mmCIF file of C-alpha atoms and ligand atoms in Angstrom:
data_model
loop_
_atom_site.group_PDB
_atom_site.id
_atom_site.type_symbol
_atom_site.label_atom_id
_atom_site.label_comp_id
_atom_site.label_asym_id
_atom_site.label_seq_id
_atom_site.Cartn_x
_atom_site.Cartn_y
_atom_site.Cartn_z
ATOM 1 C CA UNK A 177 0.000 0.000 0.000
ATOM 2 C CA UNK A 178 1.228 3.366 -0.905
ATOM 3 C CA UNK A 179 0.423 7.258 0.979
ATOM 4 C CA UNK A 180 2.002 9.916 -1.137
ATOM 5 C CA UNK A 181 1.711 13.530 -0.569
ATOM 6 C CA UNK A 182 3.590 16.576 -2.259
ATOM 7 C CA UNK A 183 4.375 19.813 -0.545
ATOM 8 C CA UNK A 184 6.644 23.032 -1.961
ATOM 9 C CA UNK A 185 8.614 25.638 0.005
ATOM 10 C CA UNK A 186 10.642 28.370 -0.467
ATOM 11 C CA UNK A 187 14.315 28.581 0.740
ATOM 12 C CA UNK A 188 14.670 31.734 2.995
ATOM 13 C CA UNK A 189 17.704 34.511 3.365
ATOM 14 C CA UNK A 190 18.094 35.670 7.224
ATOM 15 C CA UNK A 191 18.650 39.259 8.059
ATOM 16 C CA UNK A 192 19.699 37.867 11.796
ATOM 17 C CA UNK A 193 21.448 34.876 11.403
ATOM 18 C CA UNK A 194 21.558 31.569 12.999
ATOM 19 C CA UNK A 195 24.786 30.087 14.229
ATOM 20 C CA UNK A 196 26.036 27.486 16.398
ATOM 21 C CA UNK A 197 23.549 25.393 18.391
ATOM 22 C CA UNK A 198 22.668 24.912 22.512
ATOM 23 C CA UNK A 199 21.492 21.425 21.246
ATOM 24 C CA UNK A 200 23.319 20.243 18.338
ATOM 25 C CA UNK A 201 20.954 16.854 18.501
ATOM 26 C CA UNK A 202 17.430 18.721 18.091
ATOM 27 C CA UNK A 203 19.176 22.250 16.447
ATOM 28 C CA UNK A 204 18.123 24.149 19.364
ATOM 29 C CA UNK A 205 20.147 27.640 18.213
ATOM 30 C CA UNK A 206 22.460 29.501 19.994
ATOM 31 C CA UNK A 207 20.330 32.549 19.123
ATOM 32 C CA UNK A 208 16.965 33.573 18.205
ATOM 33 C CA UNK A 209 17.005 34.597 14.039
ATOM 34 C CA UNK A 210 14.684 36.718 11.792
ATOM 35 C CA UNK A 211 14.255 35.886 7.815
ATOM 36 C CA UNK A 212 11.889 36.571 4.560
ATOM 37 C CA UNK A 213 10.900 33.173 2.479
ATOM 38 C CA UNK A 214 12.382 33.897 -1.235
ATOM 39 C CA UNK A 215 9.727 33.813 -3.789
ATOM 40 C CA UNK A 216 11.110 32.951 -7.100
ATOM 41 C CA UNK A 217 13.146 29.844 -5.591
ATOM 42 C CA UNK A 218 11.257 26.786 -5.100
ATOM 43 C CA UNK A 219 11.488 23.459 -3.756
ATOM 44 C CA UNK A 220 8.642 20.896 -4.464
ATOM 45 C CA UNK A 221 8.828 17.512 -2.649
ATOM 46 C CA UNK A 222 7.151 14.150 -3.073
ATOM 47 C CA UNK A 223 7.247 11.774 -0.477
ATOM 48 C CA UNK A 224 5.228 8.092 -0.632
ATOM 49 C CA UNK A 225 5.275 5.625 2.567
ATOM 50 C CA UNK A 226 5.305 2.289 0.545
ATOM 51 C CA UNK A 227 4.993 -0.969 2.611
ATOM 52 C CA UNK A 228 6.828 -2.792 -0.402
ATOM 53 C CA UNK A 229 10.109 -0.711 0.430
ATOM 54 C CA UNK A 230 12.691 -2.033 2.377
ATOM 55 C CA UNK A 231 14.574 1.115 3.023
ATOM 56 C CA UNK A 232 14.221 4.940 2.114
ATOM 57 C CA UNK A 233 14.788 6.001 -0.858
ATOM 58 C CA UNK A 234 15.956 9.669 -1.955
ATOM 59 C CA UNK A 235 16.501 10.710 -5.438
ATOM 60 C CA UNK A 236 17.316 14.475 -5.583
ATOM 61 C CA UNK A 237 16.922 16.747 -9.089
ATOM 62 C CA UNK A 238 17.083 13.172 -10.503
ATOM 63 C CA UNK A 239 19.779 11.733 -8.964
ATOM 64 C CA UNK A 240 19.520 8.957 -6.450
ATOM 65 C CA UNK A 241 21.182 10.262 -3.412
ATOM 66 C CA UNK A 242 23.188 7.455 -0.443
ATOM 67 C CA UNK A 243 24.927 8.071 2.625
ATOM 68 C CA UNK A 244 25.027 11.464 4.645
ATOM 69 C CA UNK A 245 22.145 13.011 2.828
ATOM 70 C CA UNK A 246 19.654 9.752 2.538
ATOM 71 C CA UNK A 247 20.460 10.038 6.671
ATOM 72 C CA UNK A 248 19.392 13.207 7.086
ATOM 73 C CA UNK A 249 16.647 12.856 5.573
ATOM 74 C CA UNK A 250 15.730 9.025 7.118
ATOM 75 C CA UNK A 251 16.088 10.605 10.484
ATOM 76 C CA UNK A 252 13.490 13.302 9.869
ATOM 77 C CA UNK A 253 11.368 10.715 8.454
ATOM 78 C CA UNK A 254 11.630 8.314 11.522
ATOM 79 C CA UNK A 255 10.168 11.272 13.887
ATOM 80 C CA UNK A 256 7.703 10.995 11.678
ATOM 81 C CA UNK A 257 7.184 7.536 12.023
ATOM 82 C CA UNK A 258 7.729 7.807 15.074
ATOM 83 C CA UNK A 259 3.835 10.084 15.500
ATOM 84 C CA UNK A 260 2.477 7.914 12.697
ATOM 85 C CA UNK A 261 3.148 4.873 14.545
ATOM 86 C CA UNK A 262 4.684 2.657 11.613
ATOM 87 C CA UNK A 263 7.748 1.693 10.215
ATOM 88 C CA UNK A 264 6.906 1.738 6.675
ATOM 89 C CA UNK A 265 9.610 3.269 4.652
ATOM 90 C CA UNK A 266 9.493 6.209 2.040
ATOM 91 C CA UNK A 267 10.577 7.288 -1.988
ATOM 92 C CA UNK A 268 11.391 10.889 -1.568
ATOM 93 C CA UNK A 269 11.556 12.612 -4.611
ATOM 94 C CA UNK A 270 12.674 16.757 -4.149
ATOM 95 C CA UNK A 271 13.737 19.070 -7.210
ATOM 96 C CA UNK A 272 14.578 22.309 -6.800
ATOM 97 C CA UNK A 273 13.817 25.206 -9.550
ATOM 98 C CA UNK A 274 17.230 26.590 -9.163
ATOM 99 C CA UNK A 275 20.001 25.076 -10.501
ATOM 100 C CA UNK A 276 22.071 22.874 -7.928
ATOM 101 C CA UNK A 277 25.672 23.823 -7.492
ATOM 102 C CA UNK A 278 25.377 27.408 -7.388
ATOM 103 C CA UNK A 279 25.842 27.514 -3.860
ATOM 104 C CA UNK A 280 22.371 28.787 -2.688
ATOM 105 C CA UNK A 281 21.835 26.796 -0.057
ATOM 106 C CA UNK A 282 18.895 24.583 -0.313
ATOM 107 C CA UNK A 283 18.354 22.634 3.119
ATOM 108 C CA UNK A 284 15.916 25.080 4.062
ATOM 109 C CA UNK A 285 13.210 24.715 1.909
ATOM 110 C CA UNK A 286 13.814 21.183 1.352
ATOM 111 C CA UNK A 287 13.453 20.267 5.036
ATOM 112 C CA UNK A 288 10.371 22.769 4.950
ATOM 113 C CA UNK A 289 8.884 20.434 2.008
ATOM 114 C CA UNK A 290 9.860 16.944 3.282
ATOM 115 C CA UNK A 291 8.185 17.483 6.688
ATOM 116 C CA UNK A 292 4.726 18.997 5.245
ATOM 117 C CA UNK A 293 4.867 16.497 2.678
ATOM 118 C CA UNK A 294 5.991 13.415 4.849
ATOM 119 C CA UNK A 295 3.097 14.982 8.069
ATOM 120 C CA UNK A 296 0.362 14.722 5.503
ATOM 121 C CA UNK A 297 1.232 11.491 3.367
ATOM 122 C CA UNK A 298 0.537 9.512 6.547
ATOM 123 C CA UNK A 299 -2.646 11.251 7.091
ATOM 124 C CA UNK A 300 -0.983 13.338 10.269
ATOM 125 C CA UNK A 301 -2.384 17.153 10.771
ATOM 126 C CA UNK A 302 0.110 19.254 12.916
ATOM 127 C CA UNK A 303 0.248 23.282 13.597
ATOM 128 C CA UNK A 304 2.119 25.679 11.709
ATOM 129 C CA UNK A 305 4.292 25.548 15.285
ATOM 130 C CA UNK A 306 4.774 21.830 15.308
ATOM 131 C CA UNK A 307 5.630 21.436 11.746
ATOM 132 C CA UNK A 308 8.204 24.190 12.340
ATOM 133 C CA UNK A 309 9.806 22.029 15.263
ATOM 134 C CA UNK A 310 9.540 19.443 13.575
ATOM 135 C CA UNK A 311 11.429 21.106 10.023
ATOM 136 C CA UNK A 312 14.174 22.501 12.714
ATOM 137 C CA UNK A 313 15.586 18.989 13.689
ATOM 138 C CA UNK A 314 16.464 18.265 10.226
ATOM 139 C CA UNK A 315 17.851 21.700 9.074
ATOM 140 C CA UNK A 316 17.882 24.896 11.650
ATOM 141 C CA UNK A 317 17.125 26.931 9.068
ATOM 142 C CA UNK A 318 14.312 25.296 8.021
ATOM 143 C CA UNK A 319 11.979 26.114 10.365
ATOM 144 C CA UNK A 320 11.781 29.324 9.627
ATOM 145 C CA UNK A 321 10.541 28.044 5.561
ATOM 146 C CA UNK A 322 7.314 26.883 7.151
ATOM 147 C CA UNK A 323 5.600 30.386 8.035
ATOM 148 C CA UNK A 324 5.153 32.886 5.169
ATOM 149 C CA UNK A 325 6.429 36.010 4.809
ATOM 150 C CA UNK A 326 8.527 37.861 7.394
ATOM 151 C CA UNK A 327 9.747 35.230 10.132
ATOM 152 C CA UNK A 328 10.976 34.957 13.591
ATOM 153 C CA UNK A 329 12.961 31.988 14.808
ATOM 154 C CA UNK A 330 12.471 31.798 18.830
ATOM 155 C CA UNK A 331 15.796 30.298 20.173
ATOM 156 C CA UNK A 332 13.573 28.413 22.671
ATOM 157 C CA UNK A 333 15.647 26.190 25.192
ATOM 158 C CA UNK A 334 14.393 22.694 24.160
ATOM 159 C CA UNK A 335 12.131 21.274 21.060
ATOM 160 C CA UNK A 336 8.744 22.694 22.556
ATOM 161 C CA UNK A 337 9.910 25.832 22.641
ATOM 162 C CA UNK A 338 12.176 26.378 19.706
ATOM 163 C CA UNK A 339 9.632 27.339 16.623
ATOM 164 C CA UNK A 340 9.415 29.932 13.969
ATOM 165 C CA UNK A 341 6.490 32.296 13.505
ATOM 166 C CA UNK A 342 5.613 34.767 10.720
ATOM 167 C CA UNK A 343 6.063 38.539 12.388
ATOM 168 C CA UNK A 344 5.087 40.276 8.897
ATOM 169 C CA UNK A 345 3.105 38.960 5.739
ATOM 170 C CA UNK A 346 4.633 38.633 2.733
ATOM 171 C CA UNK A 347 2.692 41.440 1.491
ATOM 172 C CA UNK A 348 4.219 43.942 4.543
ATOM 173 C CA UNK A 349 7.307 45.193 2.559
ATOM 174 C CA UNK A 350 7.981 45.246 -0.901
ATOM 175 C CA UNK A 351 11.552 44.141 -0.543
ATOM 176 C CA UNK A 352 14.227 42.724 -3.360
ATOM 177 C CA UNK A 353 17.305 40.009 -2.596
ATOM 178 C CA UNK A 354 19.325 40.201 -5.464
ATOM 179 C CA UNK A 355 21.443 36.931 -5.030
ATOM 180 C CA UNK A 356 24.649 37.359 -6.449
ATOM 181 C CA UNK A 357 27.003 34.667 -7.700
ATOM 182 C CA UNK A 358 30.344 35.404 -7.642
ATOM 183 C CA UNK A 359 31.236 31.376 -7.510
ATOM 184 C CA UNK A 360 29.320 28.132 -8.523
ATOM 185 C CA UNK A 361 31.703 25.684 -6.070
ATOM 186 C CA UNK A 362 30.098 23.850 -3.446
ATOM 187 C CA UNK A 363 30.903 25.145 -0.160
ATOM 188 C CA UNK A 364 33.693 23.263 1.541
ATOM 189 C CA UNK A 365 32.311 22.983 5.171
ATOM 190 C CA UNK A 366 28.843 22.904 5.565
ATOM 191 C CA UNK A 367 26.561 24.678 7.879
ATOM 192 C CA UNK A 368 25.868 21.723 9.829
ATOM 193 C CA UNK A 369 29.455 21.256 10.394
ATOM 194 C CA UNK A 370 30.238 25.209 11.280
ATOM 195 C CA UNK A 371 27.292 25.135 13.732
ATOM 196 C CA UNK A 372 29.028 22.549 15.467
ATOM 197 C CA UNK A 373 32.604 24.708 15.903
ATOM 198 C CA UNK A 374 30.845 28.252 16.325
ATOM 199 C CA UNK A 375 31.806 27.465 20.283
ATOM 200 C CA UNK A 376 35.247 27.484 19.554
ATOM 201 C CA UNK A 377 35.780 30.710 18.374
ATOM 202 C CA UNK A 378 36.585 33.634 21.106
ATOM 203 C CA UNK A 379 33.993 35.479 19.758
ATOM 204 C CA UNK A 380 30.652 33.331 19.981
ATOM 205 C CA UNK A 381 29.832 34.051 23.270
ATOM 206 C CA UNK A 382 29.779 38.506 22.351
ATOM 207 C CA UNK A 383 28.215 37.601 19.146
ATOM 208 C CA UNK A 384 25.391 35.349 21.079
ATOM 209 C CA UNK A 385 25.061 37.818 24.041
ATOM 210 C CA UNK A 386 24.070 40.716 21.365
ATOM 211 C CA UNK A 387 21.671 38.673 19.785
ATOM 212 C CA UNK A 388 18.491 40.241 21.485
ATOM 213 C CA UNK A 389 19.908 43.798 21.037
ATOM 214 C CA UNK A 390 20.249 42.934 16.959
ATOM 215 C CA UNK A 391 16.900 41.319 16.943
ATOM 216 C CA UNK A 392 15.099 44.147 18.382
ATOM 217 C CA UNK A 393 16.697 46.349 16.070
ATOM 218 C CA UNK A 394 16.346 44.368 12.890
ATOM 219 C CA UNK A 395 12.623 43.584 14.078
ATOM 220 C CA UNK A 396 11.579 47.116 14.452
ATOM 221 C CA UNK A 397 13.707 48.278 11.423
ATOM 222 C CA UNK A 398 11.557 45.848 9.421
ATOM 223 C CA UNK A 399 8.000 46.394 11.183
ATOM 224 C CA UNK A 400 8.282 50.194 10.480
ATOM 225 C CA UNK A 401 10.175 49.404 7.113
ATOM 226 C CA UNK A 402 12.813 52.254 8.086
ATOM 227 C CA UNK A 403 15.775 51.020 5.532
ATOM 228 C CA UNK A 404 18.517 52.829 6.605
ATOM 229 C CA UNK A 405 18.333 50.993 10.220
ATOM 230 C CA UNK A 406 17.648 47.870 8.943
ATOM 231 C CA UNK A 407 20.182 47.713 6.699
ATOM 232 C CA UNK A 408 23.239 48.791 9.042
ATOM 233 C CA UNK A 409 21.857 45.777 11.529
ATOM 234 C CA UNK A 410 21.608 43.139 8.749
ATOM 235 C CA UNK A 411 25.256 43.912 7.636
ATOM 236 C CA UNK A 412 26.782 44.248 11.105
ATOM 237 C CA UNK A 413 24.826 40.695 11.823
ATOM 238 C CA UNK A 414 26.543 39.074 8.999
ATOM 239 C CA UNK A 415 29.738 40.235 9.731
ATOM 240 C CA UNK A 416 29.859 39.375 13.054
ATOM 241 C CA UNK A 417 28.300 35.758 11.779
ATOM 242 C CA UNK A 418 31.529 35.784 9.473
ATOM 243 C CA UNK A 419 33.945 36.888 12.444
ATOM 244 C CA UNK A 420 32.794 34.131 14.107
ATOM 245 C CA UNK A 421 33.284 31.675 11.383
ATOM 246 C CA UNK A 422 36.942 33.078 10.446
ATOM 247 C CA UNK A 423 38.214 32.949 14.697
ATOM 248 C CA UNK A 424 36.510 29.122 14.839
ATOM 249 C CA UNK A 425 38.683 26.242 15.422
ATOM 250 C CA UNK A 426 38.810 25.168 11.971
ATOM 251 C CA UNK A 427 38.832 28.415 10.980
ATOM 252 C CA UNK A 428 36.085 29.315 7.930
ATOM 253 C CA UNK A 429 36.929 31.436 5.305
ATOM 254 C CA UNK A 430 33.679 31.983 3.150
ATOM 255 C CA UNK A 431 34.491 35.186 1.336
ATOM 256 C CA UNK A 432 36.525 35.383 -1.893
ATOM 257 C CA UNK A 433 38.036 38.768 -2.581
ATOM 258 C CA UNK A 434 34.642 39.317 -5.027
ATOM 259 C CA UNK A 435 33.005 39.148 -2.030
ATOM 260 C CA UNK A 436 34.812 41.973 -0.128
ATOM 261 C CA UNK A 437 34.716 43.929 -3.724
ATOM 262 C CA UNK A 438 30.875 43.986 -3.823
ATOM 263 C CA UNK A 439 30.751 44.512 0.082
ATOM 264 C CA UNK A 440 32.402 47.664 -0.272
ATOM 265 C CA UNK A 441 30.748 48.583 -3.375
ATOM 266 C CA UNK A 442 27.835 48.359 -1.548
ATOM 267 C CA UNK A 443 28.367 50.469 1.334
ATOM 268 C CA UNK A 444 29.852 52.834 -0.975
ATOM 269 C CA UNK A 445 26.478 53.044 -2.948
ATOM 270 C CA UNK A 446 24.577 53.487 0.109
ATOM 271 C CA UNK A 447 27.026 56.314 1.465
ATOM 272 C CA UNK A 448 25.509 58.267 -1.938
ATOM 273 C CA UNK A 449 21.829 57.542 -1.637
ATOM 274 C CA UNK A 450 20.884 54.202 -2.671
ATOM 275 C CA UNK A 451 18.844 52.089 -0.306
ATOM 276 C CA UNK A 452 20.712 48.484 -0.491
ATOM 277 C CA UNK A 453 23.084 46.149 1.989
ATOM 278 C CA UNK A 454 24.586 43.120 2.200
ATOM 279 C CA UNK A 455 24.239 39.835 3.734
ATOM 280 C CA UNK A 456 26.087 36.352 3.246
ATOM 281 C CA UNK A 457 25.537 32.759 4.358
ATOM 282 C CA UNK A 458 27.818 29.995 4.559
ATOM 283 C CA UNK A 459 29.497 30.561 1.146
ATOM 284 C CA UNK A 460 31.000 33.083 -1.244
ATOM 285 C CA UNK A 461 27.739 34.510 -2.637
ATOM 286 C CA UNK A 462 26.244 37.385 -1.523
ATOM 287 C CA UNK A 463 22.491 38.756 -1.275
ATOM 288 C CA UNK A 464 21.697 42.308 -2.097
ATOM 289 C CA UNK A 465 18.429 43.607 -0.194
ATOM 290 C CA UNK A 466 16.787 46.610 -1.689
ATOM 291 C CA UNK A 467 13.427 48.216 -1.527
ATOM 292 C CA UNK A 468 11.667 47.140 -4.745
ATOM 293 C CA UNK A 469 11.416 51.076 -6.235
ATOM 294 C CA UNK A 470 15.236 51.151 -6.416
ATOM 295 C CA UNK A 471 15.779 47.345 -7.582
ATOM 296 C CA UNK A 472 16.371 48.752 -11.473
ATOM 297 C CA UNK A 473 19.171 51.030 -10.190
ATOM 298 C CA UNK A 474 20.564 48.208 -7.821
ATOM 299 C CA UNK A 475 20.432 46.030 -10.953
ATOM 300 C CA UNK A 476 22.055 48.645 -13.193
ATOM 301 C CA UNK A 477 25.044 48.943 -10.521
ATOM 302 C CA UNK A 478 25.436 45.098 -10.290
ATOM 303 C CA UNK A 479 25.374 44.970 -14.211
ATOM 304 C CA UNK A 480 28.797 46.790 -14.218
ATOM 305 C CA UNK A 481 30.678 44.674 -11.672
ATOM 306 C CA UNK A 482 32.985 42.155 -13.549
ATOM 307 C CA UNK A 483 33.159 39.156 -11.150
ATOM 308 C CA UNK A 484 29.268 38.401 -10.943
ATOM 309 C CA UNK A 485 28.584 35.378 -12.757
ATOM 310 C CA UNK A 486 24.638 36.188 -12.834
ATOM 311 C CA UNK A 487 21.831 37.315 -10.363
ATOM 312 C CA UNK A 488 18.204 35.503 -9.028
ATOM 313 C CA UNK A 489 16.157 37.918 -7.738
ATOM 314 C CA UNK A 490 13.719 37.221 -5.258
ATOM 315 C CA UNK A 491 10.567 38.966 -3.587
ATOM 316 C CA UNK A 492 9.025 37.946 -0.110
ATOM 317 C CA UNK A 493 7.431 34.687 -0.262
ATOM 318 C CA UNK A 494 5.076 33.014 1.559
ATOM 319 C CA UNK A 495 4.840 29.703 3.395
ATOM 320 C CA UNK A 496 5.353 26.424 2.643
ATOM 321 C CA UNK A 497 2.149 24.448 1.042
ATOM 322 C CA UNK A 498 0.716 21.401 -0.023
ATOM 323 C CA UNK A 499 0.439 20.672 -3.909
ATOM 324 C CA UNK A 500 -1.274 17.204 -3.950
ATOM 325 C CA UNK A 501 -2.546 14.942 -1.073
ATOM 326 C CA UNK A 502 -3.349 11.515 -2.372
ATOM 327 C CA UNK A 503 -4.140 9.204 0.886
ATOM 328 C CA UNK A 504 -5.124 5.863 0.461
ATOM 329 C CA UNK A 505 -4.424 4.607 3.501
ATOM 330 C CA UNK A 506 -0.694 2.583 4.893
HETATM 331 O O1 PMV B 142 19.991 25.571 8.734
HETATM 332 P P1 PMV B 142 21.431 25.473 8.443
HETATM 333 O O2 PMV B 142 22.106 24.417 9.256
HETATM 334 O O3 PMV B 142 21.700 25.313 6.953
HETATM 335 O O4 PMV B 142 22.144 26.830 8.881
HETATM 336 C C1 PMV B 142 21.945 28.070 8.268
HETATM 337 C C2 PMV B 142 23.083 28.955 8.530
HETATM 338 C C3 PMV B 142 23.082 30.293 7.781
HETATM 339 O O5 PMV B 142 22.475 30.182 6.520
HETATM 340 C C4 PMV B 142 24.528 30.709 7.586
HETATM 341 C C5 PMV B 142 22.401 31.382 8.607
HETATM 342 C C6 PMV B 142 20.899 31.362 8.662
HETATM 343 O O6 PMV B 142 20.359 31.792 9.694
HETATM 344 O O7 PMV B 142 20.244 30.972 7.671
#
């Protein structure tokens, strides 16, 4: 007997940013975080409980995927079991609409996707909360993909009381990320990795203690859509995300010297009137927020820089959602 549903969700780009973990186990963060879901990136995910399978089964943008990924992905699948009560494995089937190996990262909205989808294939009907708890224990970052629109990651101190929740619709603030390529490699150490060695650098422990200040900042900044506030927080954020990541024991060194060239090209544009920052994940790329009216002069600005290898732009987006239920029973 088969139970398949499908679910899409968007990836999202945080403006406070999550690293390093109290509970590296269930991803309880370090820090409380605050994002907008990226309309215009997708990730749509298929997921069928079939008693005839033996184990689960991933196959990602057509490739059959083993080892560290298939894990990640079986151990979010046996929590779900695990409130289903059965043991019948899964096909998971996820594509993404952007292409792979250009360095967005895409563990956010997949995780989003795979729990909606996996919840409702086995006939399950959680909260927008639980869902969201239950999207954080297989990527941090993907509990904030659940709720639409503007989002706020509580760090919570255990699983009940680390969840995401939308502070803004989608519809609040006509924003623009620009994400710019500057490099198509995959990143060498992954986020799940870097969470685990934020603790070692001198510098965690400021950059966690701050948190609430940034938060407030960013939060009110964005509720009262006052740019120039906003976008001095989300840059500082980043950087001190990335100071963290280059005094860590491995030390990580995301940023290529395109990076730094576009960083300063961007604060210089801002010094003479144009509303845009910076912010950078785990990797070399960097996304350029803007209020949509000047997007066509951001654009025209990044059109002239010679190490960006092309652009996505994104709007807000909203939360994740189901495409096709199809229950027949496990
Ligand atoms: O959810 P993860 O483990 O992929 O971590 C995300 C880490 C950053 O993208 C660097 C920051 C964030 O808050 O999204």
């Amino acid at each position: 007997m088969k139970s398949t549903a499908k679910a899409a969700a968007h990836p999202n780009i945080a403006f406070i940013k999550y690293w390093g973990n109290q509970n590296h186990e269930l991803r309880i963060p370090a820090n409380g975080s605050l994002s907008m879901n990226l309309e215009g990136l997708d990730t749509q995910t298929t997921v069928s409980f079939d008693t005839d399978l033996d184990q689960d089964q991933l196959v990602l943008n057509g490739e059959i995927v083993g080892n560290e990924a298939l894990d990640r992905v079986s151990s979010l699948l046996d929590r779900v079991r695990e409130l289903g009560e059965i043991k019948t494995k899964a096909h998971v089937l996820s594509e993404n609409n952007f292409p792979t190996g250009t360095g967005i990262a895409s563990s956010a909205s997949a995780f989003a996707a795979l729990t909606l989808a996996s919840i409702t294939a086995l006939g399950l009907c959680l909260s927008e909360k639980e869902l969201s708890q239950l999207a954080r224990t297989g990527s941090g970052s993907a509990s904030r993909s659940i709720p639409g629109g503007f989002v706020e990651w509580q760090a919570g101190t255990d699983h009940d009381s680390s969840f995401a929740e939308t502070i803004a619709p989608q519809e609040h603030w006509d924003l623009v990320d620009f994400i710019v390529l500057i490099s198509k490699e995959h990143k060498k150490t992954g986020s799940s990795q870097g969470h685990r060695i934020a603790d070692s650098s001198p510098l965690q422990k400021a950059r966690v203690a701050d948190a609430k200040r940034r938060l407030d900042i960013c939060r009110k900044a964005l509720l009262e859509k006052n740019f120039q506030n906003f976008a001095e927080i989300v840059e500082l954020d980043s950087n001190m995300m990335h100071s963290v990541m280059m005094t860590s024991d491995p030390s990580l060194y995301y940023w290529q010297p395109a990076t730094l060239e576009i960083m300063a090209a961007v604060q210089s544009w801002r010094s003479e009137g144009l509303p845009v920052c910076f912010t950078i994940d785990a990797g070399p790329n960097l996304h350029l927020i803007c209020p949509a009216e000047a997007s066509q002069a951001v654009k025209r600005k990044l059109g002239a820089l010679v190490n960006v290898k092309s652009i996505l732009t994104c709007t807000p987006g909203g939360p994740a959602r189901l495409l096709e239920p199809e229950i027949t029973g496990v």
